[in-house]
PDB file of C-alpha atoms in Angstrom:
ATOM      1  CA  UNK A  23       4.090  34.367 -50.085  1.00 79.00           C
ATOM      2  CA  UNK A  24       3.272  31.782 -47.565  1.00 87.00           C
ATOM      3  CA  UNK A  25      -0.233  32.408 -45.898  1.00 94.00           C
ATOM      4  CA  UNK A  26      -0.163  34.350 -43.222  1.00 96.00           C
ATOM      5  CA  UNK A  27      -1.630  32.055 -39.942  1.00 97.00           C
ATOM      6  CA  UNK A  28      -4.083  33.291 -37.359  1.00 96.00           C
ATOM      7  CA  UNK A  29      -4.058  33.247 -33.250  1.00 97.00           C
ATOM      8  CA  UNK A  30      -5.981  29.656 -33.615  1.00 96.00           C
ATOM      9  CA  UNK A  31      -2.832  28.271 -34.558  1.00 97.00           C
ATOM     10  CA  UNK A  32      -0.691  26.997 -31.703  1.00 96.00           C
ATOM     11  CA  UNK A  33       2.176  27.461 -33.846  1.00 96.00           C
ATOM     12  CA  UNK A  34       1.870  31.523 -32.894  1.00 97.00           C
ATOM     13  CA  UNK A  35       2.350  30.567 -29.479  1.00 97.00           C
ATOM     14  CA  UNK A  36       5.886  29.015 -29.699  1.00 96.00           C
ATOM     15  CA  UNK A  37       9.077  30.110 -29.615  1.00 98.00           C
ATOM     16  CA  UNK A  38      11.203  30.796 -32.454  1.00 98.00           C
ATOM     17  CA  UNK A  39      14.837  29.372 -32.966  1.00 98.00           C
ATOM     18  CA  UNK A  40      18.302  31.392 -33.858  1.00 98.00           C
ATOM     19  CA  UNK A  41      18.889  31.667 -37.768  1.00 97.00           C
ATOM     20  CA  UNK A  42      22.142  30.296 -39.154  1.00 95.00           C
ATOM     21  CA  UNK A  43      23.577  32.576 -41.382  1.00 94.00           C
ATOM     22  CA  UNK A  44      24.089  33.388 -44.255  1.00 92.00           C
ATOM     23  CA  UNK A  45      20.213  33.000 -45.679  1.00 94.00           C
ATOM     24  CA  UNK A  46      18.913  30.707 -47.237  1.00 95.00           C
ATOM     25  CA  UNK A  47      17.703  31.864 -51.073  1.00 96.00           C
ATOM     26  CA  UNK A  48      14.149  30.177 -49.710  1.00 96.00           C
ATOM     27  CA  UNK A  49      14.229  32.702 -46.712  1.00 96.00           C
ATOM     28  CA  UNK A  50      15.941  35.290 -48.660  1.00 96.00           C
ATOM     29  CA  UNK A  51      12.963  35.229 -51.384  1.00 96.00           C
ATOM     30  CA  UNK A  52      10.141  35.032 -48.486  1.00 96.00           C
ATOM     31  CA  UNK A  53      11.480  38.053 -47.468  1.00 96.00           C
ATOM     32  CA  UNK A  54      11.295  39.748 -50.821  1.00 95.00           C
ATOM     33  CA  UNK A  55       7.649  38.993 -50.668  1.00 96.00           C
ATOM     34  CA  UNK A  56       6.930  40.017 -47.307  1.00 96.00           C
ATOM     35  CA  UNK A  57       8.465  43.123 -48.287  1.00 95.00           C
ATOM     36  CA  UNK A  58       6.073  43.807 -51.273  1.00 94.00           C
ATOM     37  CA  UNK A  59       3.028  42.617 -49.622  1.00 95.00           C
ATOM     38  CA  UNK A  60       3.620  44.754 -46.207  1.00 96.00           C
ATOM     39  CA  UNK A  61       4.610  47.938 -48.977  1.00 92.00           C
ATOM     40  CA  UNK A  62       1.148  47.273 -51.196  1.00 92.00           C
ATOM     41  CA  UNK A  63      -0.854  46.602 -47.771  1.00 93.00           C
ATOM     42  CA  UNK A  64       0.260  50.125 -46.999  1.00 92.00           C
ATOM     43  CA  UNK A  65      -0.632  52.104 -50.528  1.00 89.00           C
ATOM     44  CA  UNK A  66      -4.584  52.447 -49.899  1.00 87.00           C
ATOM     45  CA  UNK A  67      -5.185  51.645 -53.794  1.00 90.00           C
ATOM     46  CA  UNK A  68      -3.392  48.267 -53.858  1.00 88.00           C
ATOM     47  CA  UNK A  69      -4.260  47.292 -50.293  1.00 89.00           C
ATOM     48  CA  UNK A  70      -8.297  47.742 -51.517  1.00 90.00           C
ATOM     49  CA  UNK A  71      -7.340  46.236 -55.133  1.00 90.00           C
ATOM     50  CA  UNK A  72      -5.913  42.783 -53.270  1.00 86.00           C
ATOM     51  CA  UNK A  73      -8.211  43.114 -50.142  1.00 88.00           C
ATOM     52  CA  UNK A  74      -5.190  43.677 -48.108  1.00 89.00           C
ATOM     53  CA  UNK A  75      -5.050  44.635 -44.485  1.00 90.00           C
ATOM     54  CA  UNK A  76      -2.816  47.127 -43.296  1.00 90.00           C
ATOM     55  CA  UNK A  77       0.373  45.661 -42.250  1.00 94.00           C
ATOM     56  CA  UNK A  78       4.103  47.852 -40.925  1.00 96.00           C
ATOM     57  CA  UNK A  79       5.976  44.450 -40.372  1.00 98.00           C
ATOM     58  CA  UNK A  80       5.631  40.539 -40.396  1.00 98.00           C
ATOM     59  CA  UNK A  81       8.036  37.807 -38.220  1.00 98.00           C
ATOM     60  CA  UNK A  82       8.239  34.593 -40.079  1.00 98.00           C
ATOM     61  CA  UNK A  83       6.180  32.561 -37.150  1.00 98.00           C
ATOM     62  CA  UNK A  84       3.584  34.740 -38.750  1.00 98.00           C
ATOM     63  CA  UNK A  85       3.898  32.498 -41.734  1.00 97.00           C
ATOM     64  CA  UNK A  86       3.994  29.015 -39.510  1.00 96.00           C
ATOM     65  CA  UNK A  87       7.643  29.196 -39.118  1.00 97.00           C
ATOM     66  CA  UNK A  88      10.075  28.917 -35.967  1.00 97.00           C
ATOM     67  CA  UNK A  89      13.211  31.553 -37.418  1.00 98.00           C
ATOM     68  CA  UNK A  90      14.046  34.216 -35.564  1.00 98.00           C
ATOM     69  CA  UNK A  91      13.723  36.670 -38.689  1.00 98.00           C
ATOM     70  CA  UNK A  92      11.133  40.250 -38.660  1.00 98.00           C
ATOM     71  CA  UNK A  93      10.766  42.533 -41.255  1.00 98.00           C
ATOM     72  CA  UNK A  94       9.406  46.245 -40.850  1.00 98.00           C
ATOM     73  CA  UNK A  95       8.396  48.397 -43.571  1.00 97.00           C
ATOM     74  CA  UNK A  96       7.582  51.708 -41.698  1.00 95.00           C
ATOM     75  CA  UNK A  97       6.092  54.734 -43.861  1.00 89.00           C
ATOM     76  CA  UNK A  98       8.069  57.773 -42.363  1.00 87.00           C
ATOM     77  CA  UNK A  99       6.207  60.088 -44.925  1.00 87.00           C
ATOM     78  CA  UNK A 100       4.103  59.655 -47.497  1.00 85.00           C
ATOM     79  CA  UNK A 101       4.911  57.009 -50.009  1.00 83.00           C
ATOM     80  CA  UNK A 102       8.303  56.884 -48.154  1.00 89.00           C
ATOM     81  CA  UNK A 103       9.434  53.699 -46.466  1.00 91.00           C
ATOM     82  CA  UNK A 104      12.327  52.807 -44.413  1.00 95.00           C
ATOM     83  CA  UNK A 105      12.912  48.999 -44.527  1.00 96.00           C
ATOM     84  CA  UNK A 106      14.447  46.758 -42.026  1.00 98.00           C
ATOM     85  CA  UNK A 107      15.285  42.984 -41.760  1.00 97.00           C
ATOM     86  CA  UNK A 108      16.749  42.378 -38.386  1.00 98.00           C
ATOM     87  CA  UNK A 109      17.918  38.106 -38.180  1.00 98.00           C
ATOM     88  CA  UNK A 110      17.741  37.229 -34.420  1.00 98.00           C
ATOM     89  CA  UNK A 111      16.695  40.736 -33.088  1.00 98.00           C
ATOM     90  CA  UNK A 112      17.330  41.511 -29.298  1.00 98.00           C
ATOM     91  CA  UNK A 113      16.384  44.395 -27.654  1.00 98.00           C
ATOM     92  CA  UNK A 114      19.845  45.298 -26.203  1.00 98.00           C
ATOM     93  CA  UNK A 115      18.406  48.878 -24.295  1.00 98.00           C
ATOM     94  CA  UNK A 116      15.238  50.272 -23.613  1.00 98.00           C
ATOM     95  CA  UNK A 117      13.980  54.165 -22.253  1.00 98.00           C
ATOM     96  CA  UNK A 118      12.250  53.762 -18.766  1.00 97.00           C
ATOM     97  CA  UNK A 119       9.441  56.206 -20.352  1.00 97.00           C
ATOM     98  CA  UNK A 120       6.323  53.772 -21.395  1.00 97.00           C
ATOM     99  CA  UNK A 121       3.935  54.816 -24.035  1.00 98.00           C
ATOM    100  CA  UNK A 122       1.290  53.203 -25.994  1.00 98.00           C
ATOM    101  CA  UNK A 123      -0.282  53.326 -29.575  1.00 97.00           C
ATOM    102  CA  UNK A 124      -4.034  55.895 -28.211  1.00 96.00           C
ATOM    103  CA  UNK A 125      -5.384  53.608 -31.013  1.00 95.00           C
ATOM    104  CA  UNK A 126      -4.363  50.609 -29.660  1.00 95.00           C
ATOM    105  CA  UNK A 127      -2.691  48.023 -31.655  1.00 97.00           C
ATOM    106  CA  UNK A 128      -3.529  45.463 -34.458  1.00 95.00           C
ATOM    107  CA  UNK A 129      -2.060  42.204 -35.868  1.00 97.00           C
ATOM    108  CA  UNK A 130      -1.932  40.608 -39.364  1.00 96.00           C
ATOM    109  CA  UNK A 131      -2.645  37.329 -37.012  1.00 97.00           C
ATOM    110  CA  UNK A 132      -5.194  38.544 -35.055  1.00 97.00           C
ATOM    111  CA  UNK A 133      -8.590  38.958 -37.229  1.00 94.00           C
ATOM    112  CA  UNK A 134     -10.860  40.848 -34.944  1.00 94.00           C
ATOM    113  CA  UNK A 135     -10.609  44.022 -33.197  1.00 93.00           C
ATOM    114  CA  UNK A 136      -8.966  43.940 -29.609  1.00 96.00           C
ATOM    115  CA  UNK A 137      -9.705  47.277 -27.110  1.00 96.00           C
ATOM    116  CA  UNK A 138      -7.047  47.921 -25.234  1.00 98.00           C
ATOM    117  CA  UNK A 139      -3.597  49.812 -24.907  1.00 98.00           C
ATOM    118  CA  UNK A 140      -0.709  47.829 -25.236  1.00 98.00           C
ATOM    119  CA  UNK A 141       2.115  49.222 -22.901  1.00 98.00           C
ATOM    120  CA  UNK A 142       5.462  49.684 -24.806  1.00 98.00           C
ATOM    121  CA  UNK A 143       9.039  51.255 -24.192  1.00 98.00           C
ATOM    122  CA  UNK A 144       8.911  54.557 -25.711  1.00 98.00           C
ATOM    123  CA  UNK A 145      12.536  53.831 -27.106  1.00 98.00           C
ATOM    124  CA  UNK A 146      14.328  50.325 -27.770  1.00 98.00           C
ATOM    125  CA  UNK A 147      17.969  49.532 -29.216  1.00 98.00           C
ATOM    126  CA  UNK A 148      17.635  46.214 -31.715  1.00 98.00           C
ATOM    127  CA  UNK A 149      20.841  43.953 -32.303  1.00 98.00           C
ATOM    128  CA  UNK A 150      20.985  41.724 -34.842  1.00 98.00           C
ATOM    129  CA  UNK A 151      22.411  40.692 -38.671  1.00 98.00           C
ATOM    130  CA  UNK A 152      21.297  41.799 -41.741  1.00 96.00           C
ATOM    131  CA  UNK A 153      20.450  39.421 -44.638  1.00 92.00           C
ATOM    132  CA  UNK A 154      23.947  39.814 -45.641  1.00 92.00           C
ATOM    133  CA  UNK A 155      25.640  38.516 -42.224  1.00 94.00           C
ATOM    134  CA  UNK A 156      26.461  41.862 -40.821  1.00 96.00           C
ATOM    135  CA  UNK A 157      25.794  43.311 -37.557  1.00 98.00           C
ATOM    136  CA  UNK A 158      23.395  45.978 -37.437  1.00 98.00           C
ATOM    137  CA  UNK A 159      22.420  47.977 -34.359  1.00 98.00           C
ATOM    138  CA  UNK A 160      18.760  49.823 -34.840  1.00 98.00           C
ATOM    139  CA  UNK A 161      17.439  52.653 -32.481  1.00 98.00           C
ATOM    140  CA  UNK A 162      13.892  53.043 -32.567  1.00 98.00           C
ATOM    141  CA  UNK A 163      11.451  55.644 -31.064  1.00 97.00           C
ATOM    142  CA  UNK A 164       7.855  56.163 -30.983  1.00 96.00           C
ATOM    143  CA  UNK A 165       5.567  53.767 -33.785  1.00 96.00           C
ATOM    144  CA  UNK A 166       9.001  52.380 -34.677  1.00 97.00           C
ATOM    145  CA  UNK A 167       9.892  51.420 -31.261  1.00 98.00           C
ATOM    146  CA  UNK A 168       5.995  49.897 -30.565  1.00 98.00           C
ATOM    147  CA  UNK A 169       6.814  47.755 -33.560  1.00 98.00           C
ATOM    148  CA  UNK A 170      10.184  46.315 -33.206  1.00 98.00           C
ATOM    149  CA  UNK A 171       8.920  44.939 -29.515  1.00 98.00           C
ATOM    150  CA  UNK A 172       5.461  43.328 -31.679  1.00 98.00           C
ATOM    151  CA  UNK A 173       7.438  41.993 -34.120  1.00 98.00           C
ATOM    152  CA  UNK A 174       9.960  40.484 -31.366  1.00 98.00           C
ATOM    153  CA  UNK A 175       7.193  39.614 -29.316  1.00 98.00           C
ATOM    154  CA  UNK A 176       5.998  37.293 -32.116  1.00 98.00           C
ATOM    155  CA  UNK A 177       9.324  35.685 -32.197  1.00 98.00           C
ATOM    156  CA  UNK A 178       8.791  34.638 -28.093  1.00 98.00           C
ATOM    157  CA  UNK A 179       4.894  33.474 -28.844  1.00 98.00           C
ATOM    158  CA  UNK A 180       3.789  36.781 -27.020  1.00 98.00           C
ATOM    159  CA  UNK A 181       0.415  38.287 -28.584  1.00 98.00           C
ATOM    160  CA  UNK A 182       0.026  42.290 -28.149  1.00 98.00           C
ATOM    161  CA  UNK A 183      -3.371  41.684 -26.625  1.00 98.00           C
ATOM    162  CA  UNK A 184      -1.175  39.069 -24.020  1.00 98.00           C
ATOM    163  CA  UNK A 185       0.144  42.373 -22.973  1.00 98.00           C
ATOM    164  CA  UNK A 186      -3.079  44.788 -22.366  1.00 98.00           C
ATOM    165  CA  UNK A 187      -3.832  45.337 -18.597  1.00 97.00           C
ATOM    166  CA  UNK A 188      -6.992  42.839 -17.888  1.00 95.00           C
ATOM    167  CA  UNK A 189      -8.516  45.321 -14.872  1.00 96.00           C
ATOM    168  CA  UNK A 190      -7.620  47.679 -16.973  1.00 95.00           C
ATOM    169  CA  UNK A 191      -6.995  48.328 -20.616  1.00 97.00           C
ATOM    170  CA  UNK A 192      -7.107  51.912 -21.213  1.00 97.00           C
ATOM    171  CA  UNK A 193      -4.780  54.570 -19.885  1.00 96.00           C
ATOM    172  CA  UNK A 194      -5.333  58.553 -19.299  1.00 94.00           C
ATOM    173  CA  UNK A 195      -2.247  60.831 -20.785  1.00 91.00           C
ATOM    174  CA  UNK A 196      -1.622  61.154 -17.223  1.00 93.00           C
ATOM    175  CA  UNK A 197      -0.567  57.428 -17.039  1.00 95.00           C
ATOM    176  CA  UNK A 198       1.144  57.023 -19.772  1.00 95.00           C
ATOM    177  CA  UNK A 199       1.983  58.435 -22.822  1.00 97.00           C
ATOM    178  CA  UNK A 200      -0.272  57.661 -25.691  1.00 97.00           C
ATOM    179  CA  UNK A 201       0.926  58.743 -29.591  1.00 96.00           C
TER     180      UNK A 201
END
């Protein structure tokens, strides 16, 4: 896999361009091994083996380049993964209700710790195309919902930290939801 670049690289910061479709067998493969690194960076014993850090999904401006393509490998239960590959994601809906991730969030880009919560739609509908061409249409909730709008965040050259409240970056349950 491609090395993944840091927030030092201006290249972060720009926006991605629309995918033609179908893949190419270059993209299609550099999502293979985005797939097995994000899986391994989530098994503790292979993420400590390679000196991995946790990762639930990767946009390809992550690895230096400007295609609208994420990928989300989200644990549901233990050892248990639901995958997605969304090509040219759009949030097409979103709940009014705003939560945020009590931990805060992190960023296979972003290698320090940054305090803060990171307001998020508690619920978003993705459009997009598969890897295959088709049309898919994802609803997301919760963790799942926090990381489609990262991931699609990454594709407009949006950091999560762009998004925590300066004057103030924590938020009481009675503000907002925090999971």
């Amino acid at each position: 896999m491609k090395d993944i670049i840091d927030d030092s690289n201006k290249l972060i910061r720009s926006i991605s361009k629309e995918v033609s479709l179908p893949l190419s067998k270059e993209d299609h493969d550099l999502l293979m091994d985005m797939h097995a690194f994000l899986v391994a960076s989530q098994d503790e014993k292979l993420s400590e083996k390679y000196d991995l850090r946790p990762g639930m999904g990767l946009a390809f401006p992550q690895l230096g380049l400007s295609k609208r393509i994420i990928i989300i490998v989200h644990e549901y239960e233990d050892g248990k993964f639901d995958n997605y590959v969304v090509i040219n994601p759009k949030i097409v809906s979103n709940s009014e209700e705003i939560i945020a991730a009590e931990a805060g969030e992190g960023c296979l880009s972003v290698n320090r710790d940054v305090e803060g919560h990171v307001p998020r739609f508690a619920r978003v509908t993705v459009e997009g195309y598969d890897e295959s061409g088709n049309k898919i249409r994802i609803r997301a909730r919760e963790e799942l919902s926090i990381a489609f709008q990262h991931e699609i965040d990454h594709l407009n050259g949006i950091l999560f930290f762009d998004r925590i409240n300066k004057k103030k970056p924590f938020y009481s349950e009675n503000e907002i939801r925090l999971i």
